């Protein structure tokens, strides 16, 4: 292979500056290897550039339009589905949500009765001879009742 | 035919006809690029369809500073790459069938058969094949290939050189270069 083989590729691709192109113009005539390579490169170009297929342009476009319409339809459907799903959730979800809210309120009410453990402690000591043990977190955990 | 940018702007304003004009303008180039990369008509058409679908959905993100055709070629090459990888496409082996095809073209010794060219192209790595296709089939300059594939010009040059070397080796091995 000639040392100018790489340059030959740029030459055939018309990517050489004028000075180098002029050099290659004369080099190809005097170099059999480059002359042969040039023949191959030209042949390759001719073959690849003619390696084309004929397709039915209208069929291609119609198929593409069909696919676009299908995608748009699917998109709309999925949007509608989400909307319908939302409607159903609005109908169905309130029951458990409502139940949950009621449970939370009920639990909070129960907890609120022990929200002031000091008062509770004093109250139980003063009024009912019952000792309530209160943990450090402020929540009452009745470990037991001690009777005087 | 109106300029690409005008068609793009019209499409983005809701004019579907402008998109159709873009497709008509470029579909042959896209299909043939895909054909050169994929090696068969059916895959080429599927790749071209996928490419235009991506164009349809992605035109609003197209930056007008770039050339539309460069963007289109990039999407075509990337789509072909993904398609072939997904299909674990295996290039058809020519082997025995080559001889028939070569003989069929004996009247025009410089012109190799489609099967032979496609088979040989299918044997070279995808990165080389895509550069070679953009150069030889679509006539893009090194600069345009560099923009389309987002690689530097030196890489374009070296991939082209190596692609041609490999292709020459394959065609020689198949006995297709007697007259070339």
PDB file of C-alpha atoms in Angstrom:
ATOM      1  CA  UNK A   1       0.000   0.000   0.000  1.00  0.00           C
ATOM      2  CA  UNK A   2       1.269   3.437  -0.919  1.00  0.00           C
ATOM      3  CA  UNK A   3       2.010   5.848   1.926  1.00  0.00           C
ATOM      4  CA  UNK A   4      -0.454   8.256   0.375  1.00  0.00           C
ATOM      5  CA  UNK A   5      -3.351   5.791   0.607  1.00  0.00           C
ATOM      6  CA  UNK A   6      -5.079   7.794   3.326  1.00  0.00           C
ATOM      7  CA  UNK A   7      -4.614  10.968   1.354  1.00  0.00           C
ATOM      8  CA  UNK A   8      -6.139   9.197  -1.612  1.00  0.00           C
ATOM      9  CA  UNK A   9      -9.336   8.664   0.363  1.00  0.00           C
ATOM     10  CA  UNK A  10      -9.583  12.374   1.082  1.00  0.00           C
ATOM     11  CA  UNK A  11      -8.725  13.049  -2.537  1.00  0.00           C
ATOM     12  CA  UNK A  12     -11.574  10.965  -3.861  1.00  0.00           C
ATOM     13  CA  UNK A  13     -13.898  12.513  -1.287  1.00  0.00           C
ATOM     14  CA  UNK A  14     -12.890  15.962  -2.486  1.00  0.00           C
ATOM     15  CA  UNK A  15     -11.709  16.890   0.986  1.00  0.00           C
ATOM     16  CA  UNK A  16      -8.192  18.009   0.179  1.00  0.00           C
ATOM     17  CA  UNK A  17      -6.952  21.577   0.026  1.00  0.00           C
ATOM     18  CA  UNK A  18      -5.921  22.748  -3.420  1.00  0.00           C
ATOM     19  CA  UNK A  19      -2.152  22.211  -3.014  1.00  0.00           C
ATOM     20  CA  UNK A  20      -2.521  18.620  -1.818  1.00  0.00           C
ATOM     21  CA  UNK A  21      -5.104  17.916  -4.471  1.00  0.00           C
ATOM     22  CA  UNK A  22      -2.689  19.066  -7.175  1.00  0.00           C
ATOM     23  CA  UNK A  23       0.000  16.866  -5.664  1.00  0.00           C
ATOM     24  CA  UNK A  24      -2.307  13.858  -5.749  1.00  0.00           C
ATOM     25  CA  UNK A  25      -3.362  14.618  -9.331  1.00  0.00           C
ATOM     26  CA  UNK A  26       0.189  13.994 -10.481  1.00  0.00           C
ATOM     27  CA  UNK A  27       0.965  11.256  -7.938  1.00  0.00           C
ATOM     28  CA  UNK A  28      -1.863   9.004  -9.105  1.00  0.00           C
ATOM     29  CA  UNK A  29      -0.491   9.012 -12.657  1.00  0.00           C
ATOM     30  CA  UNK A  30       2.941   7.856 -11.522  1.00  0.00           C
ATOM     31  CA  UNK A  31       1.869   5.433  -8.742  1.00  0.00           C
ATOM     32  CA  UNK A  32       0.336   2.144  -9.951  1.00  0.00           C
ATOM     33  CA  UNK A  33      -0.822   1.208  -6.423  1.00  0.00           C
ATOM     34  CA  UNK A  34      -2.749   4.462  -6.053  1.00  0.00           C
ATOM     35  CA  UNK A  35      -4.068   4.163  -9.584  1.00  0.00           C
ATOM     36  CA  UNK A  36      -5.435   0.718  -8.759  1.00  0.00           C
ATOM     37  CA  UNK A  37      -6.811   1.894  -5.415  1.00  0.00           C
ATOM     38  CA  UNK A  38      -8.456   4.833  -7.137  1.00  0.00           C
ATOM     39  CA  UNK A  39     -10.180   2.431  -9.489  1.00  0.00           C
ATOM     40  CA  UNK A  40     -11.456   0.403  -6.536  1.00  0.00           C
ATOM     41  CA  UNK A  41     -12.686   3.475  -4.663  1.00  0.00           C
ATOM     42  CA  UNK A  42     -14.543   4.767  -7.697  1.00  0.00           C
ATOM     43  CA  UNK A  43     -16.110   1.385  -8.272  1.00  0.00           C
ATOM     44  CA  UNK A  44     -17.140   1.140  -4.637  1.00  0.00           C
ATOM     45  CA  UNK A  45     -18.769   4.546  -4.801  1.00  0.00           C
ATOM     46  CA  UNK A  46     -20.617   3.644  -7.973  1.00  0.00           C
ATOM     47  CA  UNK A  47     -21.840   0.398  -6.458  1.00  0.00           C
ATOM     48  CA  UNK A  48     -22.981   1.821  -3.131  1.00  0.00           C
ATOM     49  CA  UNK A  49     -24.609   4.872  -4.674  1.00  0.00           C
ATOM     50  CA  UNK A  50     -26.595   2.644  -7.005  1.00  0.00           C
ATOM     51  CA  UNK A  51     -27.543   0.284  -4.245  1.00  0.00           C
ATOM     52  CA  UNK A  52     -30.990   1.807  -3.880  1.00  0.00           C
ATOM     53  CA  UNK A  53     -34.462   0.434  -3.593  1.00  0.00           C
ATOM     54  CA  UNK A  54     -37.691   1.665  -5.086  1.00  0.00           C
ATOM     55  CA  UNK A  55     -40.541   1.940  -2.664  1.00  0.00           C
ATOM     56  CA  UNK A  56     -44.106   2.986  -3.107  1.00  0.00           C
ATOM     57  CA  UNK A  57     -44.024   6.548  -1.800  1.00  0.00           C
ATOM     58  CA  UNK A  58     -47.785   6.830  -1.304  1.00  0.00           C
ATOM     59  CA  UNK A  59     -48.004   3.515   0.481  1.00  0.00           C
ATOM     60  CA  UNK A  60     -45.179   4.538   2.779  1.00  0.00           C
ATOM     61  CA  UNK A  61     -46.798   7.872   3.578  1.00  0.00           C
ATOM     62  CA  UNK A  62     -50.227   6.317   4.158  1.00  0.00           C
ATOM     63  CA  UNK A  63     -48.732   3.710   6.450  1.00  0.00           C
ATOM     64  CA  UNK A  64     -46.951   6.444   8.381  1.00  0.00           C
ATOM     65  CA  UNK A  65     -50.132   8.517   8.651  1.00  0.00           C
ATOM     66  CA  UNK A  66     -51.955   5.424   9.865  1.00  0.00           C
ATOM     67  CA  UNK A  67     -49.361   4.834  12.552  1.00  0.00           C
ATOM     68  CA  UNK A  68     -49.505   8.459  13.643  1.00  0.00           C
ATOM     69  CA  UNK A  69     -53.314   8.300  13.865  1.00  0.00           C
ATOM     70  CA  UNK A  70     -53.077   5.050  15.813  1.00  0.00           C
ATOM     71  CA  UNK A  71     -50.638   6.610  18.257  1.00  0.00           C
ATOM     72  CA  UNK A  72     -52.818   9.689  18.658  1.00  0.00           C
ATOM     73  CA  UNK A  73     -55.836   7.446  19.286  1.00  0.00           C
ATOM     74  CA  UNK A  74     -53.939   5.396  21.844  1.00  0.00           C
ATOM     75  CA  UNK A  75     -52.787   8.594  23.510  1.00  0.00           C
ATOM     76  CA  UNK A  76     -56.329   9.925  23.694  1.00  0.00           C
ATOM     77  CA  UNK A  77     -57.580   6.596  24.979  1.00  0.00           C
ATOM     78  CA  UNK A  78     -54.995   6.483  27.705  1.00  0.00           C
ATOM     79  CA  UNK A  79     -55.861  10.065  28.655  1.00  0.00           C
ATOM     80  CA  UNK A  80     -59.544   9.137  28.773  1.00  0.00           C
ATOM     81  CA  UNK A  81     -58.764   6.036  30.729  1.00  0.00           C
ATOM     82  CA  UNK A  82     -56.897   8.078  33.304  1.00  0.00           C
ATOM     83  CA  UNK A  83     -59.849  10.466  33.416  1.00  0.00           C
ATOM     84  CA  UNK A  84     -62.350   7.626  33.843  1.00  0.00           C
ATOM     85  CA  UNK A  85     -60.159   6.046  36.416  1.00  0.00           C
ATOM     86  CA  UNK A  86     -60.173   9.358  38.240  1.00  0.00           C
ATOM     87  CA  UNK A  87     -63.943   9.447  38.088  1.00  0.00           C
ATOM     88  CA  UNK A  88     -64.152   5.954  39.538  1.00  0.00           C
ATOM     89  CA  UNK A  89     -61.661   6.777  42.216  1.00  0.00           C
ATOM     90  CA  UNK A  90     -63.722   9.813  43.113  1.00  0.00           C
ATOM     91  CA  UNK A  91     -66.710   7.496  43.486  1.00  0.00           C
ATOM     92  CA  UNK A  92     -65.037   4.591  45.235  1.00  0.00           C
ATOM     93  CA  UNK A  93     -62.240   6.081  47.254  1.00  0.00           C
ATOM     94  CA  UNK A  94     -64.365   8.238  49.589  1.00  0.00           C
ATOM     95  CA  UNK A  95     -65.668   5.167  51.443  1.00  0.00           C
ATOM     96  CA  UNK A  96     -62.298   3.922  52.703  1.00  0.00           C
ATOM     97  CA  UNK A  97     -61.014   7.456  53.002  1.00  0.00           C
ATOM     98  CA  UNK A  98     -63.978   8.426  55.070  1.00  0.00           C
ATOM     99  CA  UNK A  99     -63.562   5.329  57.212  1.00  0.00           C
ATOM    100  CA  UNK A 100     -59.875   6.094  57.683  1.00  0.00           C
ATOM    101  CA  UNK A 101     -60.607   9.671  58.663  1.00  0.00           C
ATOM    102  CA  UNK A 102     -63.177   8.491  61.213  1.00  0.00           C
ATOM    103  CA  UNK A 103     -60.723   5.978  62.671  1.00  0.00           C
ATOM    104  CA  UNK A 104     -58.010   8.610  62.895  1.00  0.00           C
ATOM    105  CA  UNK A 105     -60.391  11.028  64.601  1.00  0.00           C
ATOM    106  CA  UNK A 106     -61.500   8.336  67.027  1.00  0.00           C
ATOM    107  CA  UNK A 107     -57.907   7.402  67.863  1.00  0.00           C
ATOM    108  CA  UNK A 108     -56.978  11.039  68.274  1.00  0.00           C
ATOM    109  CA  UNK A 109     -59.891  11.576  70.614  1.00  0.00           C
ATOM    110  CA  UNK A 110     -58.725   8.628  72.681  1.00  0.00           C
ATOM    111  CA  UNK A 111     -55.192   9.962  72.697  1.00  0.00           C
ATOM    112  CA  UNK A 112     -56.397  13.462  73.556  1.00  0.00           C
ATOM    113  CA  UNK A 113     -57.896  12.159  76.758  1.00  0.00           C
ATOM    114  CA  UNK A 114     -54.338  11.405  77.833  1.00  0.00           C
ATOM    115  CA  UNK A 115     -52.660  14.408  76.326  1.00  0.00           C
ATOM    116  CA  UNK A 116     -51.951  15.981  79.630  1.00  0.00           C
ATOM    117  CA  UNK A 117     -50.371  13.180  81.613  1.00  0.00           C
ATOM    118  CA  UNK A 118     -49.382  15.337  84.550  1.00  0.00           C
ATOM    119  CA  UNK A 119     -52.950  16.411  85.138  1.00  0.00           C
ATOM    120  CA  UNK A 120     -54.022  12.857  84.679  1.00  0.00           C
ATOM    121  CA  UNK A 121     -51.454  11.710  87.198  1.00  0.00           C
ATOM    122  CA  UNK A 122     -52.496  14.315  89.696  1.00  0.00           C
ATOM    123  CA  UNK A 123     -56.121  13.653  89.054  1.00  0.00           C
ATOM    124  CA  UNK A 124     -55.795   9.921  89.541  1.00  0.00           C
ATOM    125  CA  UNK A 125     -53.713  10.384  92.692  1.00  0.00           C
ATOM    126  CA  UNK A 126     -55.968  12.908  94.233  1.00  0.00           C
ATOM    127  CA  UNK A 127     -59.335  11.596  93.320  1.00  0.00           C
ATOM    128  CA  UNK A 128     -59.355   7.929  92.782  1.00  0.00           C
ATOM    129  CA  UNK A 129     -56.604   6.191  94.679  1.00  0.00           C
ATOM    130  CA  UNK A 130     -55.368   4.894  91.420  1.00  0.00           C
ATOM    131  CA  UNK A 131     -51.789   5.329  90.339  1.00  0.00           C
ATOM    132  CA  UNK A 132     -51.276   5.687  86.658  1.00  0.00           C
ATOM    133  CA  UNK A 133     -47.833   5.123  85.343  1.00  0.00           C
ATOM    134  CA  UNK A 134     -46.885   7.538  82.670  1.00  0.00           C
ATOM    135  CA  UNK A 135     -43.960   6.984  80.383  1.00  0.00           C
ATOM    136  CA  UNK A 136     -41.412   9.595  79.496  1.00  0.00           C
ATOM    137  CA  UNK A 137     -42.795  10.171  76.026  1.00  0.00           C
ATOM    138  CA  UNK A 138     -45.871  11.597  77.605  1.00  0.00           C
ATOM    139  CA  UNK A 139     -48.065   8.795  76.490  1.00  0.00           C
ATOM    140  CA  UNK A 140     -49.780   6.879  79.067  1.00  0.00           C
ATOM    141  CA  UNK A 141     -49.075   3.247  79.209  1.00  0.00           C
ATOM    142  CA  UNK A 142     -51.013   1.771  81.931  1.00  0.00           C
ATOM    143  CA  UNK A 143     -48.698  -0.869  83.168  1.00  0.00           C
ATOM    144  CA  UNK A 144     -50.932  -1.582  85.995  1.00  0.00           C
ATOM    145  CA  UNK A 145     -53.014  -0.135  88.688  1.00  0.00           C
ATOM    146  CA  UNK A 146     -51.923  -0.048  92.238  1.00  0.00           C
ATOM    147  CA  UNK A 147     -54.489   0.187  94.920  1.00  0.00           C
ATOM    148  CA  UNK A 148     -53.619   1.711  98.197  1.00  0.00           C
TER     149      UNK A 148
ATOM    150  CA  UNK B   1     -40.795  22.988  -2.509  1.00  0.00           C
ATOM    151  CA  UNK B   2     -40.613  25.221   0.578  1.00  0.00           C
ATOM    152  CA  UNK B   3     -37.525  25.222   2.767  1.00  0.00           C
ATOM    153  CA  UNK B   4     -37.258  22.708   5.583  1.00  0.00           C
ATOM    154  CA  UNK B   5     -37.468  25.323   8.302  1.00  0.00           C
ATOM    155  CA  UNK B   6     -40.622  26.798   6.801  1.00  0.00           C
ATOM    156  CA  UNK B   7     -42.208  23.334   6.650  1.00  0.00           C
ATOM    157  CA  UNK B   8     -41.181  22.641  10.234  1.00  0.00           C
ATOM    158  CA  UNK B   9     -42.686  25.902  11.454  1.00  0.00           C
ATOM    159  CA  UNK B  10     -45.874  25.223   9.552  1.00  0.00           C
ATOM    160  CA  UNK B  11     -46.093  21.754  11.047  1.00  0.00           C
ATOM    161  CA  UNK B  12     -45.509  23.103  14.532  1.00  0.00           C
ATOM    162  CA  UNK B  13     -48.417  25.481  13.937  1.00  0.00           C
ATOM    163  CA  UNK B  14     -50.624  22.480  13.251  1.00  0.00           C
ATOM    164  CA  UNK B  15     -50.267  22.076   9.486  1.00  0.00           C
ATOM    165  CA  UNK B  16     -50.088  18.319   8.944  1.00  0.00           C
ATOM    166  CA  UNK B  17     -49.644  18.807   5.209  1.00  0.00           C
ATOM    167  CA  UNK B  18     -46.282  20.445   5.873  1.00  0.00           C
ATOM    168  CA  UNK B  19     -45.147  17.313   7.690  1.00  0.00           C
ATOM    169  CA  UNK B  20     -46.261  15.182   4.754  1.00  0.00           C
ATOM    170  CA  UNK B  21     -44.201  17.380   2.446  1.00  0.00           C
ATOM    171  CA  UNK B  22     -41.167  16.847   4.662  1.00  0.00           C
ATOM    172  CA  UNK B  23     -41.719  13.093   4.545  1.00  0.00           C
ATOM    173  CA  UNK B  24     -42.097  13.092   0.778  1.00  0.00           C
ATOM    174  CA  UNK B  25     -38.947  15.152   0.400  1.00  0.00           C
ATOM    175  CA  UNK B  26     -36.776  12.894   2.517  1.00  0.00           C
ATOM    176  CA  UNK B  27     -38.363   9.459   2.494  1.00  0.00           C
ATOM    177  CA  UNK B  28     -36.208   8.038  -0.312  1.00  0.00           C
ATOM    178  CA  UNK B  29     -33.027   9.186   1.370  1.00  0.00           C
ATOM    179  CA  UNK B  30     -34.115   7.783   4.719  1.00  0.00           C
ATOM    180  CA  UNK B  31     -35.302   4.456   3.282  1.00  0.00           C
ATOM    181  CA  UNK B  32     -32.152   3.957   1.239  1.00  0.00           C
ATOM    182  CA  UNK B  33     -29.903   4.899   4.147  1.00  0.00           C
ATOM    183  CA  UNK B  34     -31.807   2.417   6.275  1.00  0.00           C
ATOM    184  CA  UNK B  35     -31.538  -0.180   3.526  1.00  0.00           C
ATOM    185  CA  UNK B  36     -27.805   0.261   3.325  1.00  0.00           C
ATOM    186  CA  UNK B  37     -27.549  -0.120   7.098  1.00  0.00           C
ATOM    187  CA  UNK B  38     -30.052  -2.926   7.591  1.00  0.00           C
ATOM    188  CA  UNK B  39     -29.548  -4.966   4.469  1.00  0.00           C
ATOM    189  CA  UNK B  40     -33.135  -5.756   3.542  1.00  0.00           C
ATOM    190  CA  UNK B  41     -36.140  -3.883   2.240  1.00  0.00           C
ATOM    191  CA  UNK B  42     -38.586  -4.852   4.954  1.00  0.00           C
ATOM    192  CA  UNK B  43     -36.304  -3.745   7.806  1.00  0.00           C
ATOM    193  CA  UNK B  44     -35.399  -0.600   5.886  1.00  0.00           C
ATOM    194  CA  UNK B  45     -39.047   0.412   5.601  1.00  0.00           C
ATOM    195  CA  UNK B  46     -39.685  -0.296   9.267  1.00  0.00           C
ATOM    196  CA  UNK B  47     -36.640   1.748  10.265  1.00  0.00           C
ATOM    197  CA  UNK B  48     -37.744   4.586   7.994  1.00  0.00           C
ATOM    198  CA  UNK B  49     -41.250   4.494   9.506  1.00  0.00           C
ATOM    199  CA  UNK B  50     -39.834   4.594  13.027  1.00  0.00           C
ATOM    200  CA  UNK B  51     -37.514   7.416  12.028  1.00  0.00           C
ATOM    201  CA  UNK B  52     -40.341   9.587  10.726  1.00  0.00           C
ATOM    202  CA  UNK B  53     -42.447   8.806  13.787  1.00  0.00           C
ATOM    203  CA  UNK B  54     -39.584  10.047  15.944  1.00  0.00           C
ATOM    204  CA  UNK B  55     -39.322  13.123  13.738  1.00  0.00           C
ATOM    205  CA  UNK B  56     -43.070  13.691  14.098  1.00  0.00           C
ATOM    206  CA  UNK B  57     -42.889  13.557  17.889  1.00  0.00           C
ATOM    207  CA  UNK B  58     -39.558  15.320  18.201  1.00  0.00           C
ATOM    208  CA  UNK B  59     -39.849  18.216  15.769  1.00  0.00           C
ATOM    209  CA  UNK B  60     -40.762  20.609  18.568  1.00  0.00           C
ATOM    210  CA  UNK B  61     -37.367  19.917  20.131  1.00  0.00           C
ATOM    211  CA  UNK B  62     -35.480  20.453  16.873  1.00  0.00           C
ATOM    212  CA  UNK B  63     -33.051  23.347  17.167  1.00  0.00           C
ATOM    213  CA  UNK B  64     -33.093  25.537  14.105  1.00  0.00           C
ATOM    214  CA  UNK B  65     -29.337  26.198  14.369  1.00  0.00           C
ATOM    215  CA  UNK B  66     -28.703  22.666  13.127  1.00  0.00           C
ATOM    216  CA  UNK B  67     -29.398  21.498   9.606  1.00  0.00           C
ATOM    217  CA  UNK B  68     -32.611  19.470   9.443  1.00  0.00           C
ATOM    218  CA  UNK B  69     -31.046  16.866   7.161  1.00  0.00           C
ATOM    219  CA  UNK B  70     -28.168  16.306   9.626  1.00  0.00           C
ATOM    220  CA  UNK B  71     -30.677  15.781  12.411  1.00  0.00           C
ATOM    221  CA  UNK B  72     -32.697  13.466  10.204  1.00  0.00           C
ATOM    222  CA  UNK B  73     -29.652  11.374   9.293  1.00  0.00           C
ATOM    223  CA  UNK B  74     -28.647  11.116  12.929  1.00  0.00           C
ATOM    224  CA  UNK B  75     -32.096   9.846  13.875  1.00  0.00           C
ATOM    225  CA  UNK B  76     -32.069   7.416  10.949  1.00  0.00           C
ATOM    226  CA  UNK B  77     -28.695   5.976  11.924  1.00  0.00           C
ATOM    227  CA  UNK B  78     -29.634   5.749  15.616  1.00  0.00           C
ATOM    228  CA  UNK B  79     -32.979   4.162  14.805  1.00  0.00           C
ATOM    229  CA  UNK B  80     -31.288   1.629  12.545  1.00  0.00           C
ATOM    230  CA  UNK B  81     -28.777   0.855  15.262  1.00  0.00           C
ATOM    231  CA  UNK B  82     -31.494   0.304  17.877  1.00  0.00           C
ATOM    232  CA  UNK B  83     -33.607  -1.691  15.448  1.00  0.00           C
ATOM    233  CA  UNK B  84     -30.785  -4.015  14.454  1.00  0.00           C
ATOM    234  CA  UNK B  85     -29.679  -4.470  18.026  1.00  0.00           C
ATOM    235  CA  UNK B  86     -33.224  -5.269  19.098  1.00  0.00           C
ATOM    236  CA  UNK B  87     -33.648  -7.772  16.318  1.00  0.00           C
ATOM    237  CA  UNK B  88     -30.189  -9.237  16.844  1.00  0.00           C
ATOM    238  CA  UNK B  89     -30.036  -8.918  13.156  1.00  0.00           C
ATOM    239  CA  UNK B  90     -27.758 -11.316  11.407  1.00  0.00           C
ATOM    240  CA  UNK B  91     -26.495 -10.333   8.032  1.00  0.00           C
ATOM    241  CA  UNK B  92     -27.311 -12.903   5.464  1.00  0.00           C
ATOM    242  CA  UNK B  93     -24.369 -14.968   4.498  1.00  0.00           C
ATOM    243  CA  UNK B  94     -23.751 -14.755   0.804  1.00  0.00           C
ATOM    244  CA  UNK B  95     -21.274 -17.601   0.370  1.00  0.00           C
ATOM    245  CA  UNK B  96     -22.601 -19.863  -2.379  1.00  0.00           C
ATOM    246  CA  UNK B  97     -25.311 -17.506  -3.570  1.00  0.00           C
ATOM    247  CA  UNK B  98     -22.652 -14.892  -4.336  1.00  0.00           C
ATOM    248  CA  UNK B  99     -21.281 -16.802  -7.268  1.00  0.00           C
ATOM    249  CA  UNK B 100     -24.672 -16.780  -8.952  1.00  0.00           C
ATOM    250  CA  UNK B 101     -25.103 -13.097  -8.338  1.00  0.00           C
ATOM    251  CA  UNK B 102     -21.637 -12.250  -9.568  1.00  0.00           C
ATOM    252  CA  UNK B 103     -22.164 -14.250 -12.721  1.00  0.00           C
ATOM    253  CA  UNK B 104     -25.490 -12.548 -13.302  1.00  0.00           C
ATOM    254  CA  UNK B 105     -23.659  -9.254 -13.622  1.00  0.00           C
ATOM    255  CA  UNK B 106     -21.026 -10.387 -16.043  1.00  0.00           C
ATOM    256  CA  UNK B 107     -22.295  -7.993 -18.692  1.00  0.00           C
ATOM    257  CA  UNK B 108     -21.365  -5.061 -16.505  1.00  0.00           C
ATOM    258  CA  UNK B 109     -18.272  -6.148 -14.571  1.00  0.00           C
ATOM    259  CA  UNK B 110     -17.884  -2.869 -12.689  1.00  0.00           C
ATOM    260  CA  UNK B 111     -21.322  -3.151 -11.170  1.00  0.00           C
ATOM    261  CA  UNK B 112     -21.613  -5.680  -8.368  1.00  0.00           C
ATOM    262  CA  UNK B 113     -24.901  -7.197  -7.427  1.00  0.00           C
ATOM    263  CA  UNK B 114     -27.099  -5.681  -4.755  1.00  0.00           C
ATOM    264  CA  UNK B 115     -26.856  -8.852  -2.689  1.00  0.00           C
ATOM    265  CA  UNK B 116     -23.095  -8.816  -2.840  1.00  0.00           C
ATOM    266  CA  UNK B 117     -22.806  -5.175  -1.841  1.00  0.00           C
ATOM    267  CA  UNK B 118     -25.366  -5.548   0.934  1.00  0.00           C
ATOM    268  CA  UNK B 119     -23.709  -8.706   2.194  1.00  0.00           C
ATOM    269  CA  UNK B 120     -20.309  -7.033   2.278  1.00  0.00           C
ATOM    270  CA  UNK B 121     -21.697  -3.897   3.943  1.00  0.00           C
ATOM    271  CA  UNK B 122     -23.382  -6.090   6.527  1.00  0.00           C
ATOM    272  CA  UNK B 123     -20.049  -7.559   7.506  1.00  0.00           C
ATOM    273  CA  UNK B 124     -18.411  -4.287   8.462  1.00  0.00           C
ATOM    274  CA  UNK B 125     -18.997  -2.766  11.909  1.00  0.00           C
ATOM    275  CA  UNK B 126     -22.061  -0.542  12.192  1.00  0.00           C
ATOM    276  CA  UNK B 127     -20.066   2.612  12.998  1.00  0.00           C
ATOM    277  CA  UNK B 128     -18.019   2.222   9.830  1.00  0.00           C
ATOM    278  CA  UNK B 129     -21.043   1.236   7.763  1.00  0.00           C
ATOM    279  CA  UNK B 130     -22.981   4.324   8.804  1.00  0.00           C
ATOM    280  CA  UNK B 131     -20.131   6.691   7.885  1.00  0.00           C
ATOM    281  CA  UNK B 132     -19.594   4.935   4.567  1.00  0.00           C
ATOM    282  CA  UNK B 133     -23.316   5.026   3.775  1.00  0.00           C
ATOM    283  CA  UNK B 134     -23.629   8.727   4.519  1.00  0.00           C
ATOM    284  CA  UNK B 135     -20.598   9.439   2.358  1.00  0.00           C
ATOM    285  CA  UNK B 136     -21.119   7.135  -0.617  1.00  0.00           C
ATOM    286  CA  UNK B 137     -24.883   6.864  -0.773  1.00  0.00           C
ATOM    287  CA  UNK B 138     -25.930  10.305   0.394  1.00  0.00           C
ATOM    288  CA  UNK B 139     -22.839  12.230  -0.684  1.00  0.00           C
ATOM    289  CA  UNK B 140     -22.360  14.011   2.636  1.00  0.00           C
ATOM    290  CA  UNK B 141     -19.093  15.843   3.217  1.00  0.00           C
ATOM    291  CA  UNK B 142     -16.854  14.991   6.176  1.00  0.00           C
ATOM    292  CA  UNK B 143     -18.167  18.085   7.945  1.00  0.00           C
ATOM    293  CA  UNK B 144     -21.792  17.068   7.393  1.00  0.00           C
ATOM    294  CA  UNK B 145     -21.145  13.498   8.557  1.00  0.00           C
ATOM    295  CA  UNK B 146     -19.373  14.878  11.581  1.00  0.00           C
ATOM    296  CA  UNK B 147     -22.423  17.016  12.430  1.00  0.00           C
ATOM    297  CA  UNK B 148     -24.903  14.262  11.733  1.00  0.00           C
ATOM    298  CA  UNK B 149     -23.177  11.620  13.831  1.00  0.00           C
ATOM    299  CA  UNK B 150     -21.673  14.007  16.394  1.00  0.00           C
ATOM    300  CA  UNK B 151     -18.160  12.742  15.873  1.00  0.00           C
ATOM    301  CA  UNK B 152     -15.104  14.746  14.912  1.00  0.00           C
ATOM    302  CA  UNK B 153     -13.852  15.038  11.357  1.00  0.00           C
ATOM    303  CA  UNK B 154     -10.718  13.000  12.101  1.00  0.00           C
ATOM    304  CA  UNK B 155     -12.936  10.122  13.232  1.00  0.00           C
ATOM    305  CA  UNK B 156     -15.026  10.420  10.060  1.00  0.00           C
ATOM    306  CA  UNK B 157     -11.892  10.229   7.952  1.00  0.00           C
ATOM    307  CA  UNK B 158     -10.420   7.277   9.794  1.00  0.00           C
ATOM    308  CA  UNK B 159     -13.707   5.329   9.843  1.00  0.00           C
ATOM    309  CA  UNK B 160     -14.150   5.886   6.124  1.00  0.00           C
ATOM    310  CA  UNK B 161     -10.632   4.733   5.421  1.00  0.00           C
ATOM    311  CA  UNK B 162     -11.024   1.607   7.547  1.00  0.00           C
ATOM    312  CA  UNK B 163     -14.492   0.849   6.180  1.00  0.00           C
ATOM    313  CA  UNK B 164     -13.142   0.888   2.643  1.00  0.00           C
ATOM    314  CA  UNK B 165     -10.186  -1.267   3.628  1.00  0.00           C
ATOM    315  CA  UNK B 166     -12.435  -3.863   5.257  1.00  0.00           C
ATOM    316  CA  UNK B 167     -14.868  -3.788   2.369  1.00  0.00           C
ATOM    317  CA  UNK B 168     -12.054  -4.304  -0.110  1.00  0.00           C
ATOM    318  CA  UNK B 169     -10.887  -7.308   1.904  1.00  0.00           C
ATOM    319  CA  UNK B 170     -14.376  -8.816   1.949  1.00  0.00           C
ATOM    320  CA  UNK B 171     -14.987  -8.260  -1.747  1.00  0.00           C
ATOM    321  CA  UNK B 172     -11.568  -9.671  -2.614  1.00  0.00           C
ATOM    322  CA  UNK B 173     -12.264 -12.741  -0.476  1.00  0.00           C
ATOM    323  CA  UNK B 174     -15.547 -13.233  -2.313  1.00  0.00           C
ATOM    324  CA  UNK B 175     -13.805 -12.945  -5.645  1.00  0.00           C
ATOM    325  CA  UNK B 176     -15.767  -9.895  -6.642  1.00  0.00           C
ATOM    326  CA  UNK B 177     -12.856  -7.614  -7.434  1.00  0.00           C
ATOM    327  CA  UNK B 178     -11.405  -9.334 -10.460  1.00  0.00           C
ATOM    328  CA  UNK B 179     -12.434  -6.545 -12.728  1.00  0.00           C
ATOM    329  CA  UNK B 180     -12.160  -3.675 -10.291  1.00  0.00           C
TER     330      UNK B 180
END
